[in-house]
Amino acid sequence: MITVAIIGFGNVGKHLYEAFSTLESCEVVAVFSRNQERFQSHTEIPVIRELDKLPEAAVTIIAVADDAIAEVSDTLPERNGLVVHTSGNTPMEAIATKHRRGVFYPLQSFSKRTVSFKEIPICLEAEHEDDYEVLTSLASQLSDRVFNIDSTTRAQLHLAAVFANNFVNHLYHVSETLLSKHELNFSLLQPLIFETAQRLSEMPPSEAQTGPAIRGDEKTIKKQLHLLEGTVFQSLYQQLTESIAQTHGKKL
Amino acid sequence: MITVAIIGFGNVGKHLYEAFSTLESCEVVAVFSRNQERFQSHTEIPVIRELDKLPEAAVTIIAVADDAIAEVSDTLPERNGLVVHTSGNTPMEAIATKHRRGVFYPLQSFSKRTVSFKEIPICLEAEHEDDYEVLTSLASQLSDRVFNIDSTTRAQLHLAAVFANNFVNHLYHVSETLLSKHELNFSLLQPLIFETAQRLSEMPPSEAQTGPAIRGDEKTIKKQLHLLEGTVFQSLYQQLTESIAQTHGKKL
């Protein structure tokens, strides 16, 4: 049985709580959150309102905003167990030195939607080898994909995730904006969007690239730049087109 | 029974042939292709090698590269039936005036992967109302989502699709490149990529936006720009970050 305490009950903390609660050999001994409202429909959760009353646990997970990790770990009294954060973009060293430190980073974007942890890569780091064993044992109960990834590599992984998630979502948003100007519904693009994502399980994105930029189709590029005249998206189109051409060795 | 002739046997022509062949009230009377090799494993297909021998059909579908549509339709002798192209980015008027013209544009990116047409929006256009009826009758056998969309609107739709498909795929490619530099496998990002796409069925992309740019998290942005120093992707990161900030009314 591994005992877990969770600090923070935003999307990450909540999904972790729910996932751990289904495990037989794991017990969530407490959840700390300043925001009481979040617990209204979760009366079964052992909520703690003061950080210094957080009971001991084998693993204490700090699931708060990146820039609050240092302060929270500092405020948290010294513990017997391991203290980890869940951030892709924050070094393990952000956690106060008084703790036995580690990282438990599930590589997923959490919203209110239900997710299955089985497929989600969980990237672990720990200062001490025996702490790492505890983290592995916890993570492998949740997911089949558990990795040892240090802070430097994790930063690179998080950067790649910014392109594949944040930036990709922004391009969906651009599409939505362009369509809505012509009273076209964004749902028209959904089969295309799903196919673009799902195709990656069969071919790498470098092979899946299509469109005017990789064809070197200057006529279409000019026409589409013209359609974007006067919008904030024209220069984005230009830059992405150039980047595709450059990446695939085309001249435009 | 609607008879169909298909000119071109690339990804679009092939998928259309396969989809039409499963329909009871549709008959593909001929497929024209210059490329004989494509038919080696399809001996059942009624292949025509010369355009002027193409038998009559209610609908003749020109499924060739955008810039070949005009020439092919010009070479094709006058027909009794309707002549349509499948391009998102080409006006109906690209088809020679001697034909009864129309457009049959399935909004999907076709590769060798199997696709289900049921969900794919099929955007139709025709010069004459009775021709439009024929197209609707054909398209609704394939898909539940059939739309009347004129050439001007279709160009806007295609532009939005370039953002949601071509540009998104390029961002996947950027992620893959960044990961491979650190010997990290692209499959690490697949659950994140699927979630980013699938979430759209429950919330619009404008609401799903997360990441350093929308948070106005300058510290992370600086750090990530630094990680991209010396790569061709640094300016792309900058531009996308600015575009997110601008779109969501943030100052960076």
Short mmCIF file of C-alpha atoms in Angstrom, two decimals:
data_model
loop_
_atom_site.label_atom_id
_atom_site.label_comp_id
_atom_site.label_asym_id
_atom_site.label_seq_id
_atom_site.Cartn_x
_atom_site.Cartn_y
_atom_site.Cartn_z
CA MET A 1 0.00 0.00 0.00
CA ILE A 2 1.41 3.39 -1.03
CA THR A 3 -0.01 6.41 0.75
CA VAL A 4 -0.42 9.63 -1.22
CA ALA A 5 -1.21 13.23 -0.25
CA ILE A 6 -2.21 15.69 -2.95
CA ILE A 7 -1.66 19.44 -2.71
CA GLY A 8 -3.88 21.35 -5.13
CA PHE A 9 -7.19 20.30 -6.63
CA GLY A 10 -7.12 21.88 -10.07
CA ASN A 11 -7.43 19.69 -13.17
CA VAL A 12 -4.20 17.75 -12.52
CA GLY A 13 -4.82 17.24 -8.78
CA LYS A 14 -8.40 16.18 -9.36
CA HIS A 15 -7.59 13.70 -12.13
CA LEU A 16 -4.77 12.23 -10.04
CA TYR A 17 -7.05 11.94 -7.01
CA GLU A 18 -9.69 10.16 -9.07
CA ALA A 19 -7.15 7.83 -10.69
CA PHE A 20 -5.42 6.94 -7.39
CA SER A 21 -8.75 6.36 -5.69
CA THR A 22 -9.51 3.48 -8.03
CA LEU A 23 -6.25 1.68 -7.17
CA GLU A 24 -6.30 -1.10 -4.59
CA SER A 25 -2.75 -0.68 -3.40
CA CYS A 26 -2.82 3.07 -3.04
CA GLU A 27 -4.54 5.26 -0.49
CA VAL A 28 -5.04 9.02 -0.80
CA VAL A 29 -4.71 10.10 2.85
CA ALA A 30 -5.41 13.78 2.25
CA VAL A 31 -6.04 16.49 -0.33
CA PHE A 32 -5.08 20.07 0.40
CA SER A 33 -6.78 22.95 -1.40
CA ARG A 34 -7.40 26.58 -0.58
CA ASN A 35 -10.45 26.54 -2.81
CA GLN A 36 -13.28 24.99 -0.78
CA GLU A 37 -15.84 25.23 -3.55
CA ARG A 38 -14.08 22.56 -5.57
CA PHE A 39 -15.07 19.92 -3.03
CA GLN A 40 -18.77 20.60 -2.84
CA SER A 41 -19.70 17.50 -4.78
CA HIS A 42 -16.88 15.37 -3.33
CA THR A 43 -17.78 14.87 0.33
CA GLU A 44 -15.83 11.61 0.47
CA ILE A 45 -12.47 13.37 -0.03
CA PRO A 46 -10.25 13.77 3.08
CA VAL A 47 -9.77 17.52 2.64
CA ILE A 48 -7.16 19.42 4.64
CA ARG A 49 -7.38 23.21 4.89
CA GLU A 50 -4.01 23.92 6.49
CA LEU A 51 -0.77 22.78 4.93
CA ASP A 52 0.91 22.07 8.28
CA LYS A 53 -1.87 19.62 9.16
CA LEU A 54 -1.23 17.48 6.08
CA PRO A 55 -0.78 13.90 7.35
CA GLU A 56 2.36 11.94 6.44
CA ALA A 57 2.34 10.02 3.16
CA ALA A 58 4.86 8.00 1.17
CA VAL A 59 4.41 10.45 -1.71
CA THR A 60 3.18 14.04 -1.44
CA ILE A 61 2.21 15.42 -4.84
CA ILE A 62 2.31 19.19 -5.35
CA ALA A 63 -0.15 19.77 -8.22
CA VAL A 64 -0.28 23.56 -8.28
CA ALA A 65 0.60 26.22 -10.89
CA ASP A 66 4.28 26.09 -11.95
CA ASP A 67 5.17 29.38 -10.32
CA ALA A 68 3.62 28.35 -6.99
CA ILE A 69 5.61 25.11 -6.59
CA ALA A 70 8.61 26.72 -4.85
CA GLU A 71 6.49 28.63 -2.36
CA VAL A 72 4.18 25.73 -1.54
CA SER A 73 7.09 23.34 -1.03
CA ASP A 74 8.75 25.94 1.17
CA THR A 75 5.66 26.42 3.33
CA LEU A 76 5.14 22.67 3.63
CA PRO A 77 6.80 21.41 6.85
CA GLU A 78 9.55 18.79 6.49
CA ARG A 79 8.15 15.31 5.87
CA ASN A 80 9.29 11.71 6.09
CA GLY A 81 7.94 10.91 2.65
CA LEU A 82 8.88 12.03 -0.81
CA VAL A 83 7.68 15.40 -2.19
CA VAL A 84 7.13 15.64 -5.97
CA HIS A 85 5.66 18.14 -8.40
CA THR A 86 3.75 17.41 -11.61
CA SER A 87 5.13 20.09 -13.90
CA GLY A 88 6.77 19.45 -17.27
CA ASN A 89 8.42 22.78 -17.32
CA THR A 90 9.84 23.06 -13.80
CA PRO A 91 13.13 21.54 -12.61
CA MET A 92 12.98 19.15 -9.66
CA GLU A 93 15.16 21.68 -7.84
CA ALA A 94 12.22 24.10 -7.56
CA ILE A 95 11.13 22.00 -4.58
CA ALA A 96 12.64 23.19 -1.26
CA THR A 97 15.87 21.35 -0.29
CA LYS A 98 14.45 20.27 3.07
CA HIS A 99 12.33 17.67 1.21
CA ARG A 100 13.25 14.39 -0.45
CA ARG A 101 12.50 15.61 -3.93
CA GLY A 102 11.10 14.15 -7.11
CA VAL A 103 8.89 14.71 -10.15
CA PHE A 104 5.73 12.90 -11.26
CA TYR A 105 4.83 14.41 -14.64
CA PRO A 106 1.89 12.91 -16.54
CA LEU A 107 2.30 14.04 -20.16
CA GLN A 108 -1.29 15.00 -20.90
CA SER A 109 -3.45 18.11 -21.06
CA PHE A 110 -6.06 17.80 -18.33
CA SER A 111 -9.41 19.52 -18.57
CA LYS A 112 -12.80 18.52 -17.15
CA ARG A 113 -12.88 15.64 -19.65
CA THR A 114 -12.36 12.11 -18.42
CA VAL A 115 -8.98 10.66 -19.38
CA SER A 116 -7.60 7.15 -19.18
CA PHE A 117 -4.19 7.07 -17.49
CA LYS A 118 -3.22 3.68 -18.98
CA GLU A 119 -1.76 5.27 -22.15
CA ILE A 120 -0.44 8.49 -20.64
CA PRO A 121 3.36 8.62 -20.37
CA ILE A 122 4.35 9.34 -16.77
CA CYS A 123 7.79 10.91 -16.55
CA LEU A 124 9.54 10.35 -13.23
CA GLU A 125 12.59 11.84 -11.56
CA ALA A 126 13.94 11.46 -8.02
CA GLU A 127 17.05 12.55 -6.15
CA HIS A 128 17.50 9.18 -4.46
CA GLU A 129 17.31 5.78 -6.07
CA ASP A 130 15.02 4.23 -3.44
CA ASP A 131 12.61 7.16 -3.83
CA TYR A 132 12.61 6.48 -7.54
CA GLU A 133 11.49 2.91 -6.84
CA VAL A 134 8.51 4.21 -4.85
CA LEU A 135 7.53 6.56 -7.70
CA THR A 136 7.84 3.76 -10.28
CA SER A 137 5.70 1.49 -8.18
CA LEU A 138 3.02 4.19 -7.89
CA ALA A 139 3.16 5.30 -11.54
CA SER A 140 3.04 1.79 -13.00
CA GLN A 141 -0.22 1.16 -11.21
CA LEU A 142 -1.70 4.04 -13.22
CA SER A 143 0.00 3.72 -16.58
CA ASP A 144 1.76 1.22 -18.84
CA ARG A 145 4.16 3.93 -19.97
CA VAL A 146 6.50 5.01 -17.18
CA PHE A 147 9.78 6.76 -17.99
CA ASN A 148 12.83 8.04 -16.12
CA ILE A 149 13.34 11.55 -17.51
CA ASP A 150 15.59 14.17 -15.94
CA SER A 151 14.72 17.86 -15.63
CA THR A 152 16.72 18.95 -18.71
CA THR A 153 15.12 16.35 -20.97
CA ARG A 154 11.70 17.00 -19.47
CA ALA A 155 12.00 20.68 -20.44
CA GLN A 156 12.59 19.59 -24.05
CA LEU A 157 9.64 17.24 -23.89
CA HIS A 158 7.45 20.02 -22.54
CA LEU A 159 8.59 22.34 -25.33
CA ALA A 160 7.63 19.73 -27.93
CA ALA A 161 4.27 19.41 -26.15
CA VAL A 162 3.73 23.18 -26.46
CA PHE A 163 3.98 22.80 -30.25
CA ALA A 164 1.78 19.67 -30.38
CA ASN A 165 -0.88 20.90 -27.97
CA ASN A 166 -0.92 24.68 -27.29
CA PHE A 167 0.14 25.77 -30.76
CA VAL A 168 -1.96 23.14 -32.53
CA ASN A 169 -5.00 24.22 -30.53
CA HIS A 170 -4.33 27.81 -31.55
CA LEU A 171 -4.39 26.77 -35.21
CA TYR A 172 -7.76 25.09 -34.57
CA HIS A 173 -8.86 28.41 -33.12
CA VAL A 174 -7.64 30.27 -36.22
CA SER A 175 -9.64 27.84 -38.40
CA GLU A 176 -12.71 28.37 -36.25
CA THR A 177 -12.36 32.16 -36.56
CA LEU A 178 -11.94 32.01 -40.34
CA LEU A 179 -14.99 29.76 -40.69
CA SER A 180 -17.20 31.80 -38.41
CA LYS A 181 -16.57 34.89 -40.55
CA HIS A 182 -18.34 33.05 -43.35
CA GLU A 183 -20.98 31.53 -41.08
CA LEU A 184 -19.48 28.08 -41.49
CA ASN A 185 -19.57 25.71 -38.55
CA PHE A 186 -16.26 24.52 -37.08
CA SER A 187 -17.65 20.98 -36.88
CA LEU A 188 -17.12 20.80 -40.66
CA LEU A 189 -13.41 20.37 -39.94
CA GLN A 190 -13.70 17.71 -37.24
CA PRO A 191 -13.29 14.60 -39.44
CA LEU A 192 -10.23 16.25 -41.02
CA ILE A 193 -8.78 17.15 -37.61
CA PHE A 194 -9.30 13.62 -36.22
CA GLU A 195 -7.78 12.06 -39.34
CA THR A 196 -4.75 14.39 -39.14
CA ALA A 197 -4.14 13.26 -35.55
CA GLN A 198 -5.00 9.59 -35.98
CA ARG A 199 -2.84 9.17 -39.06
CA LEU A 200 0.20 9.64 -36.82
CA SER A 201 -0.26 6.14 -35.45
CA GLU A 202 0.55 4.84 -38.94
CA MET A 203 2.97 7.34 -40.42
CA PRO A 204 5.34 9.99 -39.08
CA PRO A 205 4.24 13.64 -39.56
CA SER A 206 7.17 14.25 -41.92
CA GLU A 207 5.61 11.76 -44.36
CA ALA A 208 2.04 12.92 -43.77
CA GLN A 209 2.73 16.52 -44.82
CA THR A 210 0.53 17.74 -47.68
CA GLY A 211 -0.71 21.14 -48.85
CA PRO A 212 0.42 24.08 -50.98
CA ALA A 213 3.64 24.78 -49.02
CA ILE A 214 5.22 21.35 -49.50
CA ARG A 215 4.02 21.21 -53.13
CA GLY A 216 5.66 24.59 -53.73
CA ASP A 217 2.27 25.70 -55.08
CA GLU A 218 2.88 29.46 -55.19
CA LYS A 219 -0.39 30.21 -56.94
CA THR A 220 -2.45 28.79 -54.08
CA ILE A 221 -0.20 30.38 -51.46
CA LYS A 222 -0.66 33.81 -53.07
CA LYS A 223 -4.40 33.32 -53.31
CA GLN A 224 -4.69 32.27 -49.67
CA LEU A 225 -2.48 35.14 -48.47
CA HIS A 226 -4.85 37.41 -50.35
CA LEU A 227 -7.87 35.86 -48.61
CA LEU A 228 -6.16 36.63 -45.29
CA GLU A 229 -5.48 40.26 -46.22
CA GLY A 230 -6.24 42.55 -43.30
CA THR A 231 -6.49 39.72 -40.75
CA VAL A 232 -4.02 39.04 -37.92
CA PHE A 233 -3.47 35.57 -39.38
CA GLN A 234 -1.76 36.57 -42.63
CA SER A 235 1.75 36.67 -41.21
CA LEU A 236 1.15 33.41 -39.35
CA TYR A 237 0.20 31.78 -42.66
CA GLN A 238 3.35 33.17 -44.25
CA GLN A 239 5.61 32.01 -41.45
CA LEU A 240 4.14 28.50 -41.31
CA THR A 241 4.35 28.21 -45.09
CA GLU A 242 7.99 29.25 -45.05
CA SER A 243 8.72 26.87 -42.19
CA ILE A 244 7.20 23.93 -44.11
CA ALA A 245 9.13 24.83 -47.25
CA GLN A 246 12.36 25.24 -45.30
CA THR A 247 11.91 22.00 -43.35
CA HIS A 248 11.27 20.01 -46.51
CA GLY A 249 13.96 21.73 -48.54
CA LYS A 250 11.65 23.60 -50.92
CA LYS A 251 12.21 27.07 -52.28
CA LEU A 252 9.25 29.45 -52.46
CA MET B 1 -29.05 3.94 -60.29
CA ILE B 2 -26.53 6.75 -60.77
CA THR B 3 -23.64 6.02 -63.12
CA VAL B 4 -20.23 7.49 -62.28
CA ALA B 5 -16.96 7.79 -64.23
CA ILE B 6 -13.79 8.71 -62.33
CA ILE B 7 -10.83 10.48 -63.93
CA GLY B 8 -7.67 10.03 -61.86
CA PHE B 9 -6.78 7.27 -59.44
CA GLY B 10 -4.70 9.02 -56.80
CA ASN B 11 -5.81 8.99 -53.17
CA VAL B 12 -9.07 10.87 -53.81
CA GLY B 13 -10.05 8.92 -56.94
CA LYS B 14 -9.24 5.61 -55.31
CA HIS B 15 -11.18 6.32 -52.11
CA LEU B 16 -14.15 7.55 -54.12
CA TYR B 17 -14.03 4.46 -56.34
CA GLU B 18 -13.97 2.20 -53.30
CA ALA B 19 -16.79 4.07 -51.57
CA PHE B 20 -19.03 4.19 -54.67
CA SER B 21 -18.41 0.50 -55.36
CA THR B 22 -20.09 -0.44 -52.08
CA LEU B 23 -23.28 1.46 -52.94
CA GLU B 24 -26.22 -0.45 -54.39
CA SER B 25 -27.70 2.41 -56.35
CA CYS B 26 -24.47 3.60 -57.92
CA GLU B 27 -22.35 2.07 -60.64
CA VAL B 28 -18.80 3.10 -61.51
CA VAL B 29 -18.78 2.59 -65.28
CA ALA B 30 -15.13 3.51 -65.80
CA VAL B 31 -11.96 4.80 -64.20
CA PHE B 32 -9.41 6.70 -66.27
CA SER B 33 -5.77 6.84 -65.22
CA ARG B 34 -2.52 7.35 -67.04
CA ASN B 35 -0.73 5.41 -64.35
CA GLN B 36 -1.26 1.70 -65.12
CA GLU B 37 0.68 0.48 -62.10
CA ARG B 38 -1.99 1.70 -59.71
CA PHE B 39 -4.39 -0.96 -60.95
CA GLN B 40 -2.19 -4.01 -60.60
CA SER B 41 -4.07 -5.31 -57.58
CA HIS B 42 -7.48 -4.10 -58.80
CA THR B 43 -8.29 -6.25 -61.80
CA GLU B 44 -12.02 -5.78 -61.26
CA ILE B 45 -11.87 -2.05 -62.09
CA PRO B 46 -13.16 -1.00 -65.55
CA VAL B 47 -10.02 0.94 -66.50
CA ILE B 48 -9.96 3.25 -69.52
CA ARG B 49 -6.62 4.35 -70.95
CA GLU B 50 -7.83 7.01 -73.35
CA LEU B 51 -9.94 9.94 -72.25
CA ASP B 52 -12.01 10.05 -75.43
CA LYS B 53 -13.11 6.45 -74.83
CA LEU B 54 -14.60 7.26 -71.42
CA PRO B 55 -18.18 5.90 -71.50
CA GLU B 56 -21.08 8.21 -70.66
CA ALA B 57 -22.03 8.58 -67.00
CA ALA B 58 -24.50 10.70 -65.05
CA VAL B 59 -21.56 12.14 -63.12
CA THR B 60 -17.95 12.30 -64.30
CA ILE B 61 -15.58 13.08 -61.42
CA ILE B 62 -12.24 14.70 -62.23
CA ALA B 63 -10.04 13.72 -59.28
CA VAL B 64 -6.67 15.02 -60.45
CA ALA B 65 -4.19 17.61 -59.11
CA ASP B 66 -5.73 21.10 -58.87
CA ASP B 67 -3.61 22.54 -61.65
CA ALA B 68 -4.51 19.73 -64.05
CA ILE B 69 -8.31 20.15 -63.75
CA ALA B 70 -8.62 22.78 -66.50
CA GLU B 71 -6.54 20.81 -69.00
CA VAL B 72 -8.20 17.47 -68.31
CA SER B 73 -11.68 18.97 -68.59
CA ASP B 74 -10.63 20.64 -71.82
CA THR B 75 -9.30 17.40 -73.31
CA LEU B 76 -12.39 15.48 -72.23
CA PRO B 77 -14.91 15.41 -75.11
CA GLU B 78 -18.32 16.97 -74.49
CA ARG B 79 -20.60 14.69 -72.47
CA ASN B 80 -24.28 14.29 -71.71
CA GLY B 81 -23.64 13.95 -68.00
CA LEU B 82 -22.35 16.33 -65.40
CA VAL B 83 -18.59 16.96 -65.01
CA VAL B 84 -17.35 17.82 -61.49
CA HIS B 85 -14.01 18.25 -59.79
CA THR B 86 -13.11 17.37 -56.18
CA SER B 87 -10.90 20.32 -55.26
CA GLY B 88 -11.47 22.61 -52.29
CA ASN B 89 -9.30 25.28 -53.71
CA THR B 90 -10.44 25.46 -57.34
CA PRO B 91 -13.47 27.37 -58.61
CA MET B 92 -16.11 25.41 -60.50
CA GLU B 93 -15.26 27.64 -63.46
CA ALA B 94 -11.91 25.87 -63.91
CA ILE B 95 -13.89 23.16 -65.73
CA ALA B 96 -14.24 23.82 -69.48
CA THR B 97 -17.48 25.64 -70.43
CA LYS B 98 -18.50 22.90 -72.88
CA HIS B 99 -19.42 20.73 -69.87
CA ARG B 100 -22.32 20.87 -67.44
CA ARG B 101 -20.19 21.82 -64.48
CA GLY B 102 -20.17 21.10 -60.78
CA VAL B 103 -18.06 20.39 -57.71
CA PHE B 104 -17.98 17.34 -55.43
CA TYR B 105 -15.55 18.22 -52.63
CA PRO B 106 -15.14 15.73 -49.76
CA LEU B 107 -13.57 17.70 -46.90
CA GLN B 108 -10.98 15.18 -45.79
CA SER B 109 -7.29 14.47 -46.23
CA PHE B 110 -6.97 11.19 -48.10
CA SER B 111 -3.94 8.97 -47.76
CA LYS B 112 -3.59 5.19 -48.02
CA ARG B 113 -5.54 4.89 -44.75
CA THR B 114 -9.12 3.66 -44.82
CA VAL B 115 -11.66 6.38 -44.14
CA SER B 116 -15.37 6.24 -43.44
CA PHE B 117 -17.29 8.63 -45.67
CA LYS B 118 -20.38 8.73 -43.39
CA GLU B 119 -18.99 11.62 -41.31
CA ILE B 120 -17.08 13.43 -44.06
CA PRO B 121 -18.72 16.71 -45.14
CA ILE B 122 -19.30 16.64 -48.90
CA CYS B 123 -19.51 20.16 -50.33
CA LEU B 124 -21.47 20.38 -53.56
CA GLU B 125 -21.89 23.02 -56.23
CA ALA B 126 -23.58 22.89 -59.63
CA GLU B 127 -24.40 25.39 -62.37
CA HIS B 128 -27.89 23.98 -62.91
CA GLU B 129 -30.44 23.12 -60.27
CA ASP B 130 -31.31 19.68 -61.68
CA ASP B 131 -27.61 18.79 -61.79
CA TYR B 132 -27.40 19.78 -58.15
CA GLU B 133 -30.16 17.25 -57.39
CA VAL B 134 -28.13 14.48 -59.01
CA LEU B 135 -25.06 15.42 -56.97
CA THR B 136 -27.07 15.52 -53.74
CA SER B 137 -28.56 12.14 -54.46
CA LEU B 138 -25.07 10.69 -55.07
CA ALA B 139 -23.39 12.42 -52.11
CA SER B 140 -26.07 11.52 -49.58
CA GLN B 141 -25.54 7.85 -50.32
CA LEU B 142 -21.97 8.27 -49.13
CA SER B 143 -22.29 10.76 -46.29
CA ASP B 144 -24.76 12.11 -43.74
CA ARG B 145 -23.24 15.57 -44.11
CA VAL B 146 -23.94 17.08 -47.54
CA PHE B 147 -23.70 20.85 -48.06
CA ASN B 148 -24.34 23.34 -50.82
CA ILE B 149 -21.22 25.53 -50.83
CA ASP B 150 -20.27 27.94 -53.61
CA SER B 151 -16.72 28.43 -54.94
CA THR B 152 -16.02 31.58 -52.90
CA THR B 153 -17.09 29.98 -49.62
CA ARG B 154 -15.31 26.73 -50.50
CA ALA B 155 -12.04 28.66 -50.89
CA GLN B 156 -12.48 29.97 -47.33
CA LEU B 157 -13.25 26.49 -46.09
CA HIS B 158 -10.15 25.15 -47.78
CA LEU B 159 -8.06 27.91 -46.23
CA ALA B 160 -9.35 26.97 -42.77
CA ALA B 161 -8.50 23.35 -43.59
CA VAL B 162 -4.92 24.35 -44.45
CA PHE B 163 -4.57 25.67 -40.89
CA ALA B 164 -6.28 22.67 -39.26
CA ASN B 165 -4.53 20.01 -41.34
CA ASN B 166 -1.38 21.12 -43.20
CA PHE B 167 -0.15 23.58 -40.59
CA VAL B 168 -1.14 21.38 -37.65
CA ASN B 169 0.72 18.48 -39.20
CA HIS B 170 3.77 20.70 -39.59
CA LEU B 171 3.65 21.47 -35.86
CA TYR B 172 3.57 17.71 -35.19
CA HIS B 173 6.64 17.49 -37.38
CA VAL B 174 8.35 20.27 -35.42
CA SER B 175 7.60 18.36 -32.18
CA GLU B 176 8.97 15.16 -33.68
CA THR B 177 12.17 16.94 -34.73
CA LEU B 178 12.65 18.50 -31.28
CA LEU B 179 12.13 15.15 -29.57
CA SER B 180 14.42 13.21 -31.88
CA LYS B 181 17.27 15.61 -31.06
CA HIS B 182 17.03 14.30 -27.50
CA GLU B 183 16.42 10.71 -28.54
CA LEU B 184 12.83 10.89 -27.34
CA ASN B 185 10.19 8.98 -29.23
CA PHE B 186 7.39 10.94 -30.89
CA SER B 187 4.87 8.37 -29.62
CA LEU B 188 5.26 10.02 -26.18
CA LEU B 189 3.09 12.85 -27.50
CA GLN B 190 0.35 10.73 -29.04
CA PRO B 191 -2.09 10.69 -26.09
CA LEU B 192 -1.68 14.46 -25.81
CA ILE B 193 -2.26 14.94 -29.54
CA PHE B 194 -5.38 12.74 -29.55
CA GLU B 195 -6.77 14.52 -26.49
CA THR B 196 -6.12 17.94 -28.09
CA ALA B 197 -8.13 16.87 -31.16
CA GLN B 198 -10.87 14.94 -29.35
CA ARG B 199 -11.54 17.67 -26.83
CA LEU B 200 -12.95 19.75 -29.70
CA SER B 201 -16.08 17.62 -29.71
CA GLU B 202 -16.85 19.01 -26.24
CA MET B 203 -15.42 22.52 -26.21
CA PRO B 204 -14.45 25.11 -28.83
CA PRO B 205 -10.70 25.65 -29.35
CA SER B 206 -10.96 29.19 -28.00
CA GLU B 207 -11.93 27.74 -24.60
CA ALA B 208 -9.46 24.86 -24.76
CA GLN B 209 -6.42 27.12 -25.14
CA THR B 210 -3.76 26.60 -22.45
CA GLY B 211 -0.01 27.13 -22.24
CA PRO B 212 2.49 29.90 -21.51
CA ALA B 213 1.26 32.31 -24.22
CA ILE B 214 -2.33 32.59 -22.97
CA ARG B 215 -1.16 32.71 -19.35
CA GLY B 216 1.19 35.57 -20.26
CA ASP B 217 3.95 33.45 -18.66
CA GLU B 218 6.95 35.40 -19.92
CA LYS B 219 9.44 33.40 -17.86
CA THR B 220 8.52 30.13 -19.59
CA ILE B 221 8.36 31.81 -23.00
CA LYS B 222 11.88 33.19 -22.57
CA LYS B 223 13.17 29.84 -21.38
CA GLN B 224 11.62 28.00 -24.32
CA LEU B 225 12.87 30.57 -26.84
CA HIS B 226 16.30 29.97 -25.36
CA LEU B 227 15.93 26.19 -25.80
CA LEU B 228 15.14 26.86 -29.48
CA GLU B 229 18.19 29.09 -29.98
CA GLY B 230 19.90 28.29 -33.25
CA THR B 231 17.02 26.19 -34.61
CA VAL B 232 14.75 27.16 -37.50
CA PHE B 233 11.78 26.86 -35.14
CA GLN B 234 12.58 29.78 -32.84
CA SER B 235 10.81 32.41 -34.93
CA LEU B 236 7.85 30.08 -35.43
CA TYR B 237 7.54 29.77 -31.64
CA GLN B 238 7.68 33.54 -31.32
CA GLN B 239 5.07 34.16 -33.98
CA LEU B 240 2.66 31.54 -32.63
CA THR B 241 3.09 32.87 -29.10
CA GLU B 242 2.38 36.42 -30.27
CA SER B 243 -0.62 35.24 -32.26
CA ILE B 244 -2.10 33.47 -29.20
CA ALA B 245 -1.51 36.51 -27.01
CA GLN B 246 -3.00 38.84 -29.62
CA THR B 247 -6.02 36.61 -30.24
CA HIS B 248 -6.80 36.37 -26.55
CA GLY B 249 -6.09 40.03 -25.84
CA LYS B 250 -2.93 39.47 -23.76
CA LYS B 251 0.11 41.69 -23.80
CA LEU B 252 3.56 40.07 -23.80
#
